JSON list of C-alpha atoms in Angstrom, two decimals:
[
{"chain": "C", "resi": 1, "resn": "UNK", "atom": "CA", "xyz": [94.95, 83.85, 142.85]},
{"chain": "C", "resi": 2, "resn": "UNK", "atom": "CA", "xyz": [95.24, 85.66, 139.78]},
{"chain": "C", "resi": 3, "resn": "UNK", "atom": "CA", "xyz": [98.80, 85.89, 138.47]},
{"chain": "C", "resi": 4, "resn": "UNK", "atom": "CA", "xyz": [101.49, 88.65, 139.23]},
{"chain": "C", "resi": 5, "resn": "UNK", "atom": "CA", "xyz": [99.47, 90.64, 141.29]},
{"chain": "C", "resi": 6, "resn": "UNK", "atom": "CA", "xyz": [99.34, 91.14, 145.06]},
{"chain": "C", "resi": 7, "resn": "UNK", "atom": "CA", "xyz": [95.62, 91.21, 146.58]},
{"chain": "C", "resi": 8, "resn": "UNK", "atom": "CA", "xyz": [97.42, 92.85, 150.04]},
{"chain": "C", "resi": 9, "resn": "UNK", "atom": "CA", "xyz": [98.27, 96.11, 147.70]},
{"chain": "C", "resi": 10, "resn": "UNK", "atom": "CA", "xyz": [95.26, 95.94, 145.63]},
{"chain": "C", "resi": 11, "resn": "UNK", "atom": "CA", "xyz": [93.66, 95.97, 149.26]},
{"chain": "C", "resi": 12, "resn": "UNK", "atom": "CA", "xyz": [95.45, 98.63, 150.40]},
{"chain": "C", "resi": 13, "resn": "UNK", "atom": "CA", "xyz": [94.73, 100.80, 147.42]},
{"chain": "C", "resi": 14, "resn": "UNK", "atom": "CA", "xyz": [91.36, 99.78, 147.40]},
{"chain": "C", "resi": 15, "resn": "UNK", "atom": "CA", "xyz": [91.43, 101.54, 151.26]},
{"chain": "C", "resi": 16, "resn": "UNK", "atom": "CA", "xyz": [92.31, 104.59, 149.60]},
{"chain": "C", "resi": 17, "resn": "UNK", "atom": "CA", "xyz": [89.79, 104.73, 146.86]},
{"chain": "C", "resi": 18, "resn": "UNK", "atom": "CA", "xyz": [87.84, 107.62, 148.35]},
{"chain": "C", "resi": 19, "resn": "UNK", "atom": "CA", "xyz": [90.53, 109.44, 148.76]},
{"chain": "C", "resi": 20, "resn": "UNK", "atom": "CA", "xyz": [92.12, 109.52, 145.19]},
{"chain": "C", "resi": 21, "resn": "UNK", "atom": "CA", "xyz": [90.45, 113.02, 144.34]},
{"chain": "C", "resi": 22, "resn": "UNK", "atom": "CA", "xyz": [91.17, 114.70, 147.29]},
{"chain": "C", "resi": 23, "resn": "UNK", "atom": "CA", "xyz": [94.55, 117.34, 146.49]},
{"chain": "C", "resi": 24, "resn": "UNK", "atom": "CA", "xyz": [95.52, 117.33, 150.09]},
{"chain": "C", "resi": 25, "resn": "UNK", "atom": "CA", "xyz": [94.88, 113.58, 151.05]},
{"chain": "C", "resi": 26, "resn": "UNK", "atom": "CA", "xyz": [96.75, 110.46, 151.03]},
{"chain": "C", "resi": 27, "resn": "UNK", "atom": "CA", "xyz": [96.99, 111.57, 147.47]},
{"chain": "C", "resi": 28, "resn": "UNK", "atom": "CA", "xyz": [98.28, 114.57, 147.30]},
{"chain": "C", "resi": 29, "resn": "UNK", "atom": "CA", "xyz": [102.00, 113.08, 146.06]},
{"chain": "C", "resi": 30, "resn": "UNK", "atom": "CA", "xyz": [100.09, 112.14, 142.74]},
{"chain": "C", "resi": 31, "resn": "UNK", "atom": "CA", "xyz": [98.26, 115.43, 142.10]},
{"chain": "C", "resi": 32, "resn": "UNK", "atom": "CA", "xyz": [101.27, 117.58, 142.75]},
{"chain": "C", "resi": 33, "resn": "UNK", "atom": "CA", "xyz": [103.74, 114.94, 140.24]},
{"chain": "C", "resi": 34, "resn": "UNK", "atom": "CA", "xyz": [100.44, 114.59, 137.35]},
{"chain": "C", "resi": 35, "resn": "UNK", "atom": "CA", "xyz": [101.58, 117.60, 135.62]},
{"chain": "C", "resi": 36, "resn": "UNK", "atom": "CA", "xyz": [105.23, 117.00, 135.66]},
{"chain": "C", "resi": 37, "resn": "UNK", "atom": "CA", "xyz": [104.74, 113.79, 134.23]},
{"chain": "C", "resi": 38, "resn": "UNK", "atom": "CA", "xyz": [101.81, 114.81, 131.77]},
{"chain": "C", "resi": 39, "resn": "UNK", "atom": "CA", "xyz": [104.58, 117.39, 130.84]},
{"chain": "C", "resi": 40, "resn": "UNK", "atom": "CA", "xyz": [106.82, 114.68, 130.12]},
{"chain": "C", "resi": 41, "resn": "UNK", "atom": "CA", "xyz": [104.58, 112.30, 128.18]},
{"chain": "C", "resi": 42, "resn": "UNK", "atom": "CA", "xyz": [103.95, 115.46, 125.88]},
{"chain": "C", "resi": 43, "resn": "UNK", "atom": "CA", "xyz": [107.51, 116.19, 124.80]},
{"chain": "C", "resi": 44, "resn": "UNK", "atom": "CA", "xyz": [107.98, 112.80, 124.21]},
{"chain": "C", "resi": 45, "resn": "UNK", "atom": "CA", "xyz": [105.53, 111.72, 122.17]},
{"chain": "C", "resi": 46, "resn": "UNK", "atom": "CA", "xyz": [104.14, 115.55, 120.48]},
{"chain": "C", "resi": 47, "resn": "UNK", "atom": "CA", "xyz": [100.59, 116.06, 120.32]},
{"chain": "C", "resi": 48, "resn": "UNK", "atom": "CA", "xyz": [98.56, 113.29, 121.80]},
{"chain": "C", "resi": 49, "resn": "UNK", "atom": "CA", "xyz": [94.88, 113.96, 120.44]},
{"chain": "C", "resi": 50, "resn": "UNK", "atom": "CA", "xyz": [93.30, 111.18, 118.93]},
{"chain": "C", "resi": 51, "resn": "UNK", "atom": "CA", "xyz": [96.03, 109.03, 120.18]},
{"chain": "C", "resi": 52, "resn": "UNK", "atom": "CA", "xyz": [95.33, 105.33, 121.86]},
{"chain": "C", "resi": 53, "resn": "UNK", "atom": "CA", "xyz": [96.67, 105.60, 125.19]},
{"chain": "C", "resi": 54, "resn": "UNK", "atom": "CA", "xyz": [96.56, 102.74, 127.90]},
{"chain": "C", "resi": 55, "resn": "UNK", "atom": "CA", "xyz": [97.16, 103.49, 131.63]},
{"chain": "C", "resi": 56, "resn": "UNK", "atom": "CA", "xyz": [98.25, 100.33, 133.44]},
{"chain": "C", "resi": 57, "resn": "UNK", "atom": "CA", "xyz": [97.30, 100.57, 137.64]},
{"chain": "C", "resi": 58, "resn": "UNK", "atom": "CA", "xyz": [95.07, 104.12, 136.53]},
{"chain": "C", "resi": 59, "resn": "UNK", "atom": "CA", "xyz": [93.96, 103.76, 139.90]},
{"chain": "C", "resi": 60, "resn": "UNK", "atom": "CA", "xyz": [91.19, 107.06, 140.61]},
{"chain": "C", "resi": 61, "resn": "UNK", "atom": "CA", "xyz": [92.47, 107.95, 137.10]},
{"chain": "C", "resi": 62, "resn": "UNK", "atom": "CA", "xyz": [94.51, 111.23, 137.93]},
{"chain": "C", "resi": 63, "resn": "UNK", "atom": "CA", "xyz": [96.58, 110.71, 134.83]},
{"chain": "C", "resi": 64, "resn": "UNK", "atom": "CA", "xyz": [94.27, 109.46, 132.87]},
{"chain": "C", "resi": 65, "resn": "UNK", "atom": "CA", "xyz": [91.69, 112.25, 132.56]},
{"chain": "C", "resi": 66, "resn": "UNK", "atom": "CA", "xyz": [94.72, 114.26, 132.29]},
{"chain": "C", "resi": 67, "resn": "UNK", "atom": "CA", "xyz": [95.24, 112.57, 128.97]},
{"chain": "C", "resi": 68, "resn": "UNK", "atom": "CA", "xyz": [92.16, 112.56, 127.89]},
{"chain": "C", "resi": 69, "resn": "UNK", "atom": "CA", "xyz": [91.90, 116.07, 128.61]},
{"chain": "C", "resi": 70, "resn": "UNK", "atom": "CA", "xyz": [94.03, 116.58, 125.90]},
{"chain": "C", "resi": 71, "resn": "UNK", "atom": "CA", "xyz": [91.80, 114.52, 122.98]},
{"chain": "C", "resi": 72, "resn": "UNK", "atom": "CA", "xyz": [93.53, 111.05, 123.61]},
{"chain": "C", "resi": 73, "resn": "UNK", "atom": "CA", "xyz": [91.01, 107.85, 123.64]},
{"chain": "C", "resi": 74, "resn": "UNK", "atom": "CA", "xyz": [92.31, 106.38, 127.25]},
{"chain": "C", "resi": 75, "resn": "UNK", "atom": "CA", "xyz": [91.55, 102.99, 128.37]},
{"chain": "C", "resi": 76, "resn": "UNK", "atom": "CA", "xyz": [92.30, 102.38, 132.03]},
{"chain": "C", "resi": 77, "resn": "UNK", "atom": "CA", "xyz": [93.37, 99.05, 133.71]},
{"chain": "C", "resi": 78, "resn": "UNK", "atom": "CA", "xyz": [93.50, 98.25, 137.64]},
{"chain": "C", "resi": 79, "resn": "UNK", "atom": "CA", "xyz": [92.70, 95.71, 140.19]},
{"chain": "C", "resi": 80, "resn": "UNK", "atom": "CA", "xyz": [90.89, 97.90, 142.54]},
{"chain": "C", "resi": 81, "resn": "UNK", "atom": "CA", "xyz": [86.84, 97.45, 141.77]},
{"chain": "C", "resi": 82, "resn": "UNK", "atom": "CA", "xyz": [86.47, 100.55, 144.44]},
{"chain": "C", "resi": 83, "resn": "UNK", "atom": "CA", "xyz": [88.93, 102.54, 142.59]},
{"chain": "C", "resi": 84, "resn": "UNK", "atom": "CA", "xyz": [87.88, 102.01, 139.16]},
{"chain": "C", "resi": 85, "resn": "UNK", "atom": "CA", "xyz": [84.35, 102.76, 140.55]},
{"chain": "C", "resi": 86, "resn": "UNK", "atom": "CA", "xyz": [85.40, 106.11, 141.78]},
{"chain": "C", "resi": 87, "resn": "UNK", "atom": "CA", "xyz": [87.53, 106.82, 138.30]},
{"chain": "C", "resi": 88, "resn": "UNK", "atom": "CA", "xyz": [84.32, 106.09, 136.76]},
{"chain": "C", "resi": 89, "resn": "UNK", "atom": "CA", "xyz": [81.84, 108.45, 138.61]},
{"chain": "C", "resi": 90, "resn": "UNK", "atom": "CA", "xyz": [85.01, 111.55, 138.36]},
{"chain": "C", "resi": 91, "resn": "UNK", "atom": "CA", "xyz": [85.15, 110.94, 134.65]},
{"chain": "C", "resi": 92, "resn": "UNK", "atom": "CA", "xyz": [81.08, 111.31, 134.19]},
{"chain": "C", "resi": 93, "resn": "UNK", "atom": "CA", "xyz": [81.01, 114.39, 136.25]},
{"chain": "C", "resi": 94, "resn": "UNK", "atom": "CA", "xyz": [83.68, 116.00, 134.02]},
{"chain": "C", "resi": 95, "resn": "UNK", "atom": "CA", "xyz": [81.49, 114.95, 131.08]},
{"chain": "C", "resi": 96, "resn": "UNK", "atom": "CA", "xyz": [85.19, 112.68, 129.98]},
{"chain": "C", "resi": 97, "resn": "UNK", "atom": "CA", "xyz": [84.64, 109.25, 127.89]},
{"chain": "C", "resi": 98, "resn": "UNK", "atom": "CA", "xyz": [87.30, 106.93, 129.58]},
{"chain": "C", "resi": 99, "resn": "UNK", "atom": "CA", "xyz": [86.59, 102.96, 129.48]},
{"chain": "C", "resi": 100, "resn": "UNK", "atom": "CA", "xyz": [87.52, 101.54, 133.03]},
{"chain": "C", "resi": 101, "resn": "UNK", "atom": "CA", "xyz": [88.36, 97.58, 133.26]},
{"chain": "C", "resi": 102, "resn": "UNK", "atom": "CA", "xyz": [89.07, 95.96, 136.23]},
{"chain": "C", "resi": 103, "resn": "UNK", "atom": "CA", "xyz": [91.71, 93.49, 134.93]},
{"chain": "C", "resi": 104, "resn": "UNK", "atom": "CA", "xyz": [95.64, 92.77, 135.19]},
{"chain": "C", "resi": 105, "resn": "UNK", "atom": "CA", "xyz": [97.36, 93.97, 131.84]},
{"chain": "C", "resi": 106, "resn": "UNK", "atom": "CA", "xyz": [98.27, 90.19, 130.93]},
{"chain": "C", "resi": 107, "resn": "UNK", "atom": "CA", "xyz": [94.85, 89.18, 131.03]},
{"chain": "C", "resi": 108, "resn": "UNK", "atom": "CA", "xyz": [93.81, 92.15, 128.99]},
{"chain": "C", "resi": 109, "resn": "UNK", "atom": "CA", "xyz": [96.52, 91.53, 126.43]},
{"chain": "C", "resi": 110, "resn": "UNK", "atom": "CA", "xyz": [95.28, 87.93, 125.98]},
{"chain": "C", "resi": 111, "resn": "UNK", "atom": "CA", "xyz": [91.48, 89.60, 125.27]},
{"chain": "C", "resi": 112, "resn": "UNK", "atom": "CA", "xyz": [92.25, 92.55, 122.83]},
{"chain": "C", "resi": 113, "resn": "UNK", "atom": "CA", "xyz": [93.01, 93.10, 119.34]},
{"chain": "C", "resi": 114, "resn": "UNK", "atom": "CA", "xyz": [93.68, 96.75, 120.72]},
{"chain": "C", "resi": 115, "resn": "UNK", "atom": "CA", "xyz": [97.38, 98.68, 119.72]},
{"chain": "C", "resi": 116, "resn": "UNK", "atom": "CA", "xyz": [98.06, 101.51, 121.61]},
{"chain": "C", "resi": 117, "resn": "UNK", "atom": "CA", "xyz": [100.50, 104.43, 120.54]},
{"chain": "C", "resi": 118, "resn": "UNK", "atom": "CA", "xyz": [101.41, 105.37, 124.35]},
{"chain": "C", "resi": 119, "resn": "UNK", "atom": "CA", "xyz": [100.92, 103.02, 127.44]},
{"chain": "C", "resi": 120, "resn": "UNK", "atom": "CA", "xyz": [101.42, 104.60, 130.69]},
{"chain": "C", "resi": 121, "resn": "UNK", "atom": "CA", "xyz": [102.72, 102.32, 134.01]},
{"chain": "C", "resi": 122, "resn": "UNK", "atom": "CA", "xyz": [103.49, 104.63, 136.69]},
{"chain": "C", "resi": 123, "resn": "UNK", "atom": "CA", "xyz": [104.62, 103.31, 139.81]},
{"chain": "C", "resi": 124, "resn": "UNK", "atom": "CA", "xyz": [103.14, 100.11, 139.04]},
{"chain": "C", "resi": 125, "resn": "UNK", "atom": "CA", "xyz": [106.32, 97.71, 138.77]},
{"chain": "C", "resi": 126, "resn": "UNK", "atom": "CA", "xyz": [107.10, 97.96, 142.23]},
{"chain": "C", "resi": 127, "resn": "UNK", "atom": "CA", "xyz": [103.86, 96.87, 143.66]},
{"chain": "C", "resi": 128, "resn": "UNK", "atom": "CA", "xyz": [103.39, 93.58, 141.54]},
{"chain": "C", "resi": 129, "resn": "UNK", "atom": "CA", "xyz": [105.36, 89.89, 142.27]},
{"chain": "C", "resi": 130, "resn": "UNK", "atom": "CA", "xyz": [107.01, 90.18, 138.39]},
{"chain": "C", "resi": 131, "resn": "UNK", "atom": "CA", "xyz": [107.67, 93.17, 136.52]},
{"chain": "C", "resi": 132, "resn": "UNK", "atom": "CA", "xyz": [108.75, 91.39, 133.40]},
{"chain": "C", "resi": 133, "resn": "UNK", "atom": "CA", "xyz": [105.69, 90.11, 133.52]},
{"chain": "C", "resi": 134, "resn": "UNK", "atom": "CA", "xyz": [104.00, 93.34, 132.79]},
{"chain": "C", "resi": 135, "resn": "UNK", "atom": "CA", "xyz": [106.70, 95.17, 130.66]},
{"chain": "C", "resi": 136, "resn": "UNK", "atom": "CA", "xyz": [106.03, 92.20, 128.15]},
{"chain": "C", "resi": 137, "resn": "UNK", "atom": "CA", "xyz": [102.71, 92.54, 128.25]},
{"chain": "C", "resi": 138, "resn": "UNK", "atom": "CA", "xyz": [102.89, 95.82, 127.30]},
{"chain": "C", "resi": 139, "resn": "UNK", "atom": "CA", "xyz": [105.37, 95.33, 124.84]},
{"chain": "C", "resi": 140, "resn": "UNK", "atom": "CA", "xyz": [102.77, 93.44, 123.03]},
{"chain": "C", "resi": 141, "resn": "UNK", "atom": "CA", "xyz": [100.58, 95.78, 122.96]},
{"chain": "C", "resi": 142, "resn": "UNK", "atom": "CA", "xyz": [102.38, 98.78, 121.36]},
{"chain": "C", "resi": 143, "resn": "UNK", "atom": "CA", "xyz": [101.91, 99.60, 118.13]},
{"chain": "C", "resi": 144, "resn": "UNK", "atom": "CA", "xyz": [105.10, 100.16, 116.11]},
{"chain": "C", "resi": 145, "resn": "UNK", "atom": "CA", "xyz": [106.93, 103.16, 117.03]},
{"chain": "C", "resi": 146, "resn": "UNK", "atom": "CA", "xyz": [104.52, 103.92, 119.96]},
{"chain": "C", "resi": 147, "resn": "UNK", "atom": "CA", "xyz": [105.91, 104.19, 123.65]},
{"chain": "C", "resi": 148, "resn": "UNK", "atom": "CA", "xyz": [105.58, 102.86, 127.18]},
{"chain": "C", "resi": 149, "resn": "UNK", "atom": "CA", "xyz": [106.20, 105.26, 129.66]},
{"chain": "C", "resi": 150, "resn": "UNK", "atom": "CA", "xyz": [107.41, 103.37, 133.42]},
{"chain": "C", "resi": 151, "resn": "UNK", "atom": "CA", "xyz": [107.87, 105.06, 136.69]},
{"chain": "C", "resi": 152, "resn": "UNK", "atom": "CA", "xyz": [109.42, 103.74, 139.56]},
{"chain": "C", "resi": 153, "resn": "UNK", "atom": "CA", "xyz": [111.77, 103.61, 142.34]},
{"chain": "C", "resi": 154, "resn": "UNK", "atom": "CA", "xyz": [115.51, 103.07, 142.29]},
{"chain": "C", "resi": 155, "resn": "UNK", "atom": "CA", "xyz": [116.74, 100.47, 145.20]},
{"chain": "C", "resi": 156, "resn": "UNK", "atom": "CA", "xyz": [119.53, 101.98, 147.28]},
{"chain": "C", "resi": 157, "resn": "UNK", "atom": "CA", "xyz": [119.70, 103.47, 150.52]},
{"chain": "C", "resi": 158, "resn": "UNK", "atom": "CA", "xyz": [119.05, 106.97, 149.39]},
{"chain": "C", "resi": 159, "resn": "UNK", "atom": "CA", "xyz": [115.63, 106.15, 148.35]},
{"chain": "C", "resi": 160, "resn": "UNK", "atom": "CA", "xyz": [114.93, 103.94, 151.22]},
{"chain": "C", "resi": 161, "resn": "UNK", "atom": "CA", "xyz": [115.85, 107.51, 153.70]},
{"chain": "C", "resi": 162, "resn": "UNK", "atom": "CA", "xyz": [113.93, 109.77, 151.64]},
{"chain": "C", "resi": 163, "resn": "UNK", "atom": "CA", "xyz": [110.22, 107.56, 150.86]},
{"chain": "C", "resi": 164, "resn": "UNK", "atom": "CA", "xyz": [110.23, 105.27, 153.50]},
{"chain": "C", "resi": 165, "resn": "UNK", "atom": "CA", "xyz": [111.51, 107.07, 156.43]},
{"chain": "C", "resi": 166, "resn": "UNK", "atom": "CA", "xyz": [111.09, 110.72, 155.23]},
{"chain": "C", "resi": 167, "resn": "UNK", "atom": "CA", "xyz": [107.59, 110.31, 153.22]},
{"chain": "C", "resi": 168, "resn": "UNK", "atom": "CA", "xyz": [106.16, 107.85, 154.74]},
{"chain": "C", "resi": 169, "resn": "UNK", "atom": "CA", "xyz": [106.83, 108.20, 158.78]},
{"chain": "C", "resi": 170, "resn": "UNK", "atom": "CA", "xyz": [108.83, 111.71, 159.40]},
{"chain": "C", "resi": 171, "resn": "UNK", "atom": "CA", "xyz": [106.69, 114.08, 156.90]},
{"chain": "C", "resi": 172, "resn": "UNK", "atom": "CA", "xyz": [103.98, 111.75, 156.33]},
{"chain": "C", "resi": 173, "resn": "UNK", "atom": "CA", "xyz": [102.74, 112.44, 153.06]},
{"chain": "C", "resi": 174, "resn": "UNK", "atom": "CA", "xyz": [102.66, 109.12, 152.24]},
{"chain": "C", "resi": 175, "resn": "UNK", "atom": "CA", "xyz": [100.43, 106.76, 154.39]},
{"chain": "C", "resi": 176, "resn": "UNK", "atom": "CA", "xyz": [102.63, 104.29, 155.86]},
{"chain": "C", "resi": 177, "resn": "UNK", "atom": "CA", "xyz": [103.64, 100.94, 154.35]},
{"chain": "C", "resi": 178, "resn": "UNK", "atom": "CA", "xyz": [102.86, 102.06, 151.20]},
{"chain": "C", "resi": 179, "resn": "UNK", "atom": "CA", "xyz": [106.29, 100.65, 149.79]},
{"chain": "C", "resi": 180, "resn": "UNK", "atom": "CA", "xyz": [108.25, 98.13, 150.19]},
{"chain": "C", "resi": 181, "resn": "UNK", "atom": "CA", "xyz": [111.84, 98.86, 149.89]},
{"chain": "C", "resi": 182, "resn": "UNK", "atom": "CA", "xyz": [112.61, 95.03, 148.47]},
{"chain": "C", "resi": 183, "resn": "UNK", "atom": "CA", "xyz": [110.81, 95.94, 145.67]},
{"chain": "C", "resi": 184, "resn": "UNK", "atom": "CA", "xyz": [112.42, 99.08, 144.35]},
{"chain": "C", "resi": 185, "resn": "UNK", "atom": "CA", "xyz": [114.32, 98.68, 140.95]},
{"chain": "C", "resi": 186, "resn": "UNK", "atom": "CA", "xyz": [117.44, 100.31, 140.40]},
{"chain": "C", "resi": 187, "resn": "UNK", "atom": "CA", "xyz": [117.61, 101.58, 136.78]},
{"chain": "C", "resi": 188, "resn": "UNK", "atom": "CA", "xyz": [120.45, 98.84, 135.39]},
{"chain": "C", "resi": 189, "resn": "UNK", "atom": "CA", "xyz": [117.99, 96.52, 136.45]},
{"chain": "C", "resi": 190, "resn": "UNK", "atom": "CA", "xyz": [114.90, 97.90, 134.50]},
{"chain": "C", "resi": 191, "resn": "UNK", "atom": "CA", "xyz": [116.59, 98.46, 131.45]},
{"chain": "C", "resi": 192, "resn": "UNK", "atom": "CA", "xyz": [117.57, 94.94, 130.97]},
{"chain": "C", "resi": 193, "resn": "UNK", "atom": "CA", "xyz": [113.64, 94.09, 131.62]},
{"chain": "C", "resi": 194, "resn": "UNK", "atom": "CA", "xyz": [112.61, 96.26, 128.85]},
{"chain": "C", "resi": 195, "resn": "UNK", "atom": "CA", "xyz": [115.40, 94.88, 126.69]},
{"chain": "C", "resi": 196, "resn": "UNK", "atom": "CA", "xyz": [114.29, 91.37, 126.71]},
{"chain": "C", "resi": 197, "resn": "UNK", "atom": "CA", "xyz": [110.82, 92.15, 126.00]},
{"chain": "C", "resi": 198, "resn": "UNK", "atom": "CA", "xyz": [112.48, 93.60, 122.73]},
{"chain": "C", "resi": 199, "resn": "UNK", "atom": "CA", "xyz": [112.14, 97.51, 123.42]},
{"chain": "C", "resi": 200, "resn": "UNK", "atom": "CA", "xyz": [114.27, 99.82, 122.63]},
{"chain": "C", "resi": 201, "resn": "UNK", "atom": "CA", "xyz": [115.17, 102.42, 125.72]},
{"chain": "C", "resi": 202, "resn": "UNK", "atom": "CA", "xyz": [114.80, 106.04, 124.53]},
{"chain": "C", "resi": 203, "resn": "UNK", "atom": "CA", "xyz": [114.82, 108.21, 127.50]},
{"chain": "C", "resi": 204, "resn": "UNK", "atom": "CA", "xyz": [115.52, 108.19, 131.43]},
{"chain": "C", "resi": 205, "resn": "UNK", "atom": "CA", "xyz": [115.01, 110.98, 133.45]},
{"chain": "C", "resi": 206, "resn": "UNK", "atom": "CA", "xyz": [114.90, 111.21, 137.07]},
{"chain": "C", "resi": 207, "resn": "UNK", "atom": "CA", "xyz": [112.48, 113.19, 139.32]},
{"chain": "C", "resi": 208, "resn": "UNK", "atom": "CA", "xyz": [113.37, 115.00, 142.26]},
{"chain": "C", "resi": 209, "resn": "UNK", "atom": "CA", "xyz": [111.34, 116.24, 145.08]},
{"chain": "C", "resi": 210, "resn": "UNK", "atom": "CA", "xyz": [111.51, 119.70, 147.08]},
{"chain": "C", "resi": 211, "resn": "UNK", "atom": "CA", "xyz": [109.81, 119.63, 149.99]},
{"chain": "C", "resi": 212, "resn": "UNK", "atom": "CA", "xyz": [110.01, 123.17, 150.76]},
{"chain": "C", "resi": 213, "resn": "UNK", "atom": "CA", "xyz": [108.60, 124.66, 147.13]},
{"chain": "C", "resi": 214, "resn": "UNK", "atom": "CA", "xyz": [106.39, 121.18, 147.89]},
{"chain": "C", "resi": 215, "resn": "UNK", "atom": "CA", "xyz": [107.18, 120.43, 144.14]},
{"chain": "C", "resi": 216, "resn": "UNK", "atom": "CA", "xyz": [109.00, 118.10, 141.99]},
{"chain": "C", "resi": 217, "resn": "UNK", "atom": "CA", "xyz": [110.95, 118.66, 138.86]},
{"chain": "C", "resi": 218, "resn": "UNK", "atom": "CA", "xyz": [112.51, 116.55, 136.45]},
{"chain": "C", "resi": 219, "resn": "UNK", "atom": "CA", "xyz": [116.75, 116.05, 136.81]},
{"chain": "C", "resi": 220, "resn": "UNK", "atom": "CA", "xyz": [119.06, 113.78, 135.59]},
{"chain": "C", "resi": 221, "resn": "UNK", "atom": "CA", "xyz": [119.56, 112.41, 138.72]},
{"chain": "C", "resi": 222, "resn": "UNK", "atom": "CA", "xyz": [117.88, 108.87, 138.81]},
{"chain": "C", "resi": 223, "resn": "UNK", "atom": "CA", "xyz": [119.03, 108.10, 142.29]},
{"chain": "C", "resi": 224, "resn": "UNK", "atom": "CA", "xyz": [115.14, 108.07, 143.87]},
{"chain": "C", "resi": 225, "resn": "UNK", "atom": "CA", "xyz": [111.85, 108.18, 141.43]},
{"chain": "C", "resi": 226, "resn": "UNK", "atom": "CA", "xyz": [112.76, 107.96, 137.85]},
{"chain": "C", "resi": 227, "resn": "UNK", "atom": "CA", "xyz": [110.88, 107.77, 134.33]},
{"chain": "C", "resi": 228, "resn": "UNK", "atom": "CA", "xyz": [111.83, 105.14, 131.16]},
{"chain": "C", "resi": 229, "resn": "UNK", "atom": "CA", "xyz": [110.79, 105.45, 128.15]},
{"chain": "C", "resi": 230, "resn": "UNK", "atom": "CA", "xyz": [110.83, 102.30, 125.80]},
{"chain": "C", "resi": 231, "resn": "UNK", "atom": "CA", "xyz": [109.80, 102.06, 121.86]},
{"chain": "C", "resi": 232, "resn": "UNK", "atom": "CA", "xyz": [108.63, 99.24, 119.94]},
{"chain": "C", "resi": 233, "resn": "UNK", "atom": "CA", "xyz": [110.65, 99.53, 116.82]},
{"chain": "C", "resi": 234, "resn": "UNK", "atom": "CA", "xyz": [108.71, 99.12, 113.59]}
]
């Protein structure tokens, strides 16, 4: 088996492939949170055009036609052949040039002479065996002063409540089993990751959800779903 990854989540993703592009399927969490965190990814890094972005776990590539929507040149990475195939066929019907590869990011890094100025890993960390493993990977492959952008979940009881039991069995707009609670990172915990693969933290922010405006925002409360951004110093 290929290292750090888990084939029962790529096959569970792999189950949803067909849905990825459908607003109000098992999707629908993603399309309503793209903009928020394409928002996000703008402040931070300015105008984006021309810029080399990487998406690690693109899945359908929601977020990555979203960038390249906006001029960047976006490579995507995932496991998922069905999923990549399905990025693929969205991108050439909305006439976008995005290179799909089916490959782990540590593999890729060990193939490329690429350096990107923004790699993207949302909700990624939480579905793989190692996390370092990935955060170092992608600390290889920033260019100086660009940034990697991870999403994930904090580990506490809070968060187990409100995706787990609220998302994923009482509302349902999650399928079920997606997470696994034993794999949530609380912040303290992520931040040291990104430390020893010699970044430099420059942001948290948390993201909330409201399930009656059926919207997220961003808050400074970290205690569910939260962003880090990390810089490689030059």
């Amino acid at each position: 088996m290929p290292q750090n990854i888990d084939l029962k989540e790529i096959h569970k993703f792999a189950q949803m492939a067909q849905e990825w592009w459908d607003p109000n399927g098992k999707c629908k969490p993603l399309h309503i949170i793209n903009p928020l965190r394409l928002n996000y990814i703008q402040t931070q890094c300015g105008d984006i055009s021309n810029k080399l972005v990487l998406d690690v776990g693109c899945g359908g590539g929601i977020l990555s036609e979203s960038l390249a929507k906006l001029g960047a040149q976006v490579i995507g990475l995932d496991m998922a052949q069905a999923s990549l195939e399905v990025a693929q066929h969205h991108a050439q019907q909305n006439g976008l040039v995005i290179e799909y590869i089916k490959s782990s990011i540590e593999d890729y890094t060990n193939n490329t002479d690429k350096q990107f100025d923004i790699i993207t890993c949302m909700e990624l960390l939480e579905h793989v065996p190692d996390p370092q493993s990935i955060i170092t990977a992608c600390a290889k492959l920033l260019k100086p002063n660009g940034r990697l952008f991870l999403s994930t979940i904090n580990r506490n009881q809070k968060a187990k409540l409100l995706l787990i039991y609220g998302a994923e069995y009482i509302t349902r707009i999650l399928p079920k089993d997606t997470h696994d609670f034993n794999r949530f990172i609380r912040p303290s915990e992520l931040m040291r990751l990104i430390e020893q693969a010699n970044l430099q933290i420059s942001d948290i922010i948390g993201i909330e959800y409201h399930l009656l405006k059926n919207q997220f925002t961003l808050s400074q409360n970290v205690d569910v779903n939260y962003i880090v951004v990390a810089s490689k110093i030059a």
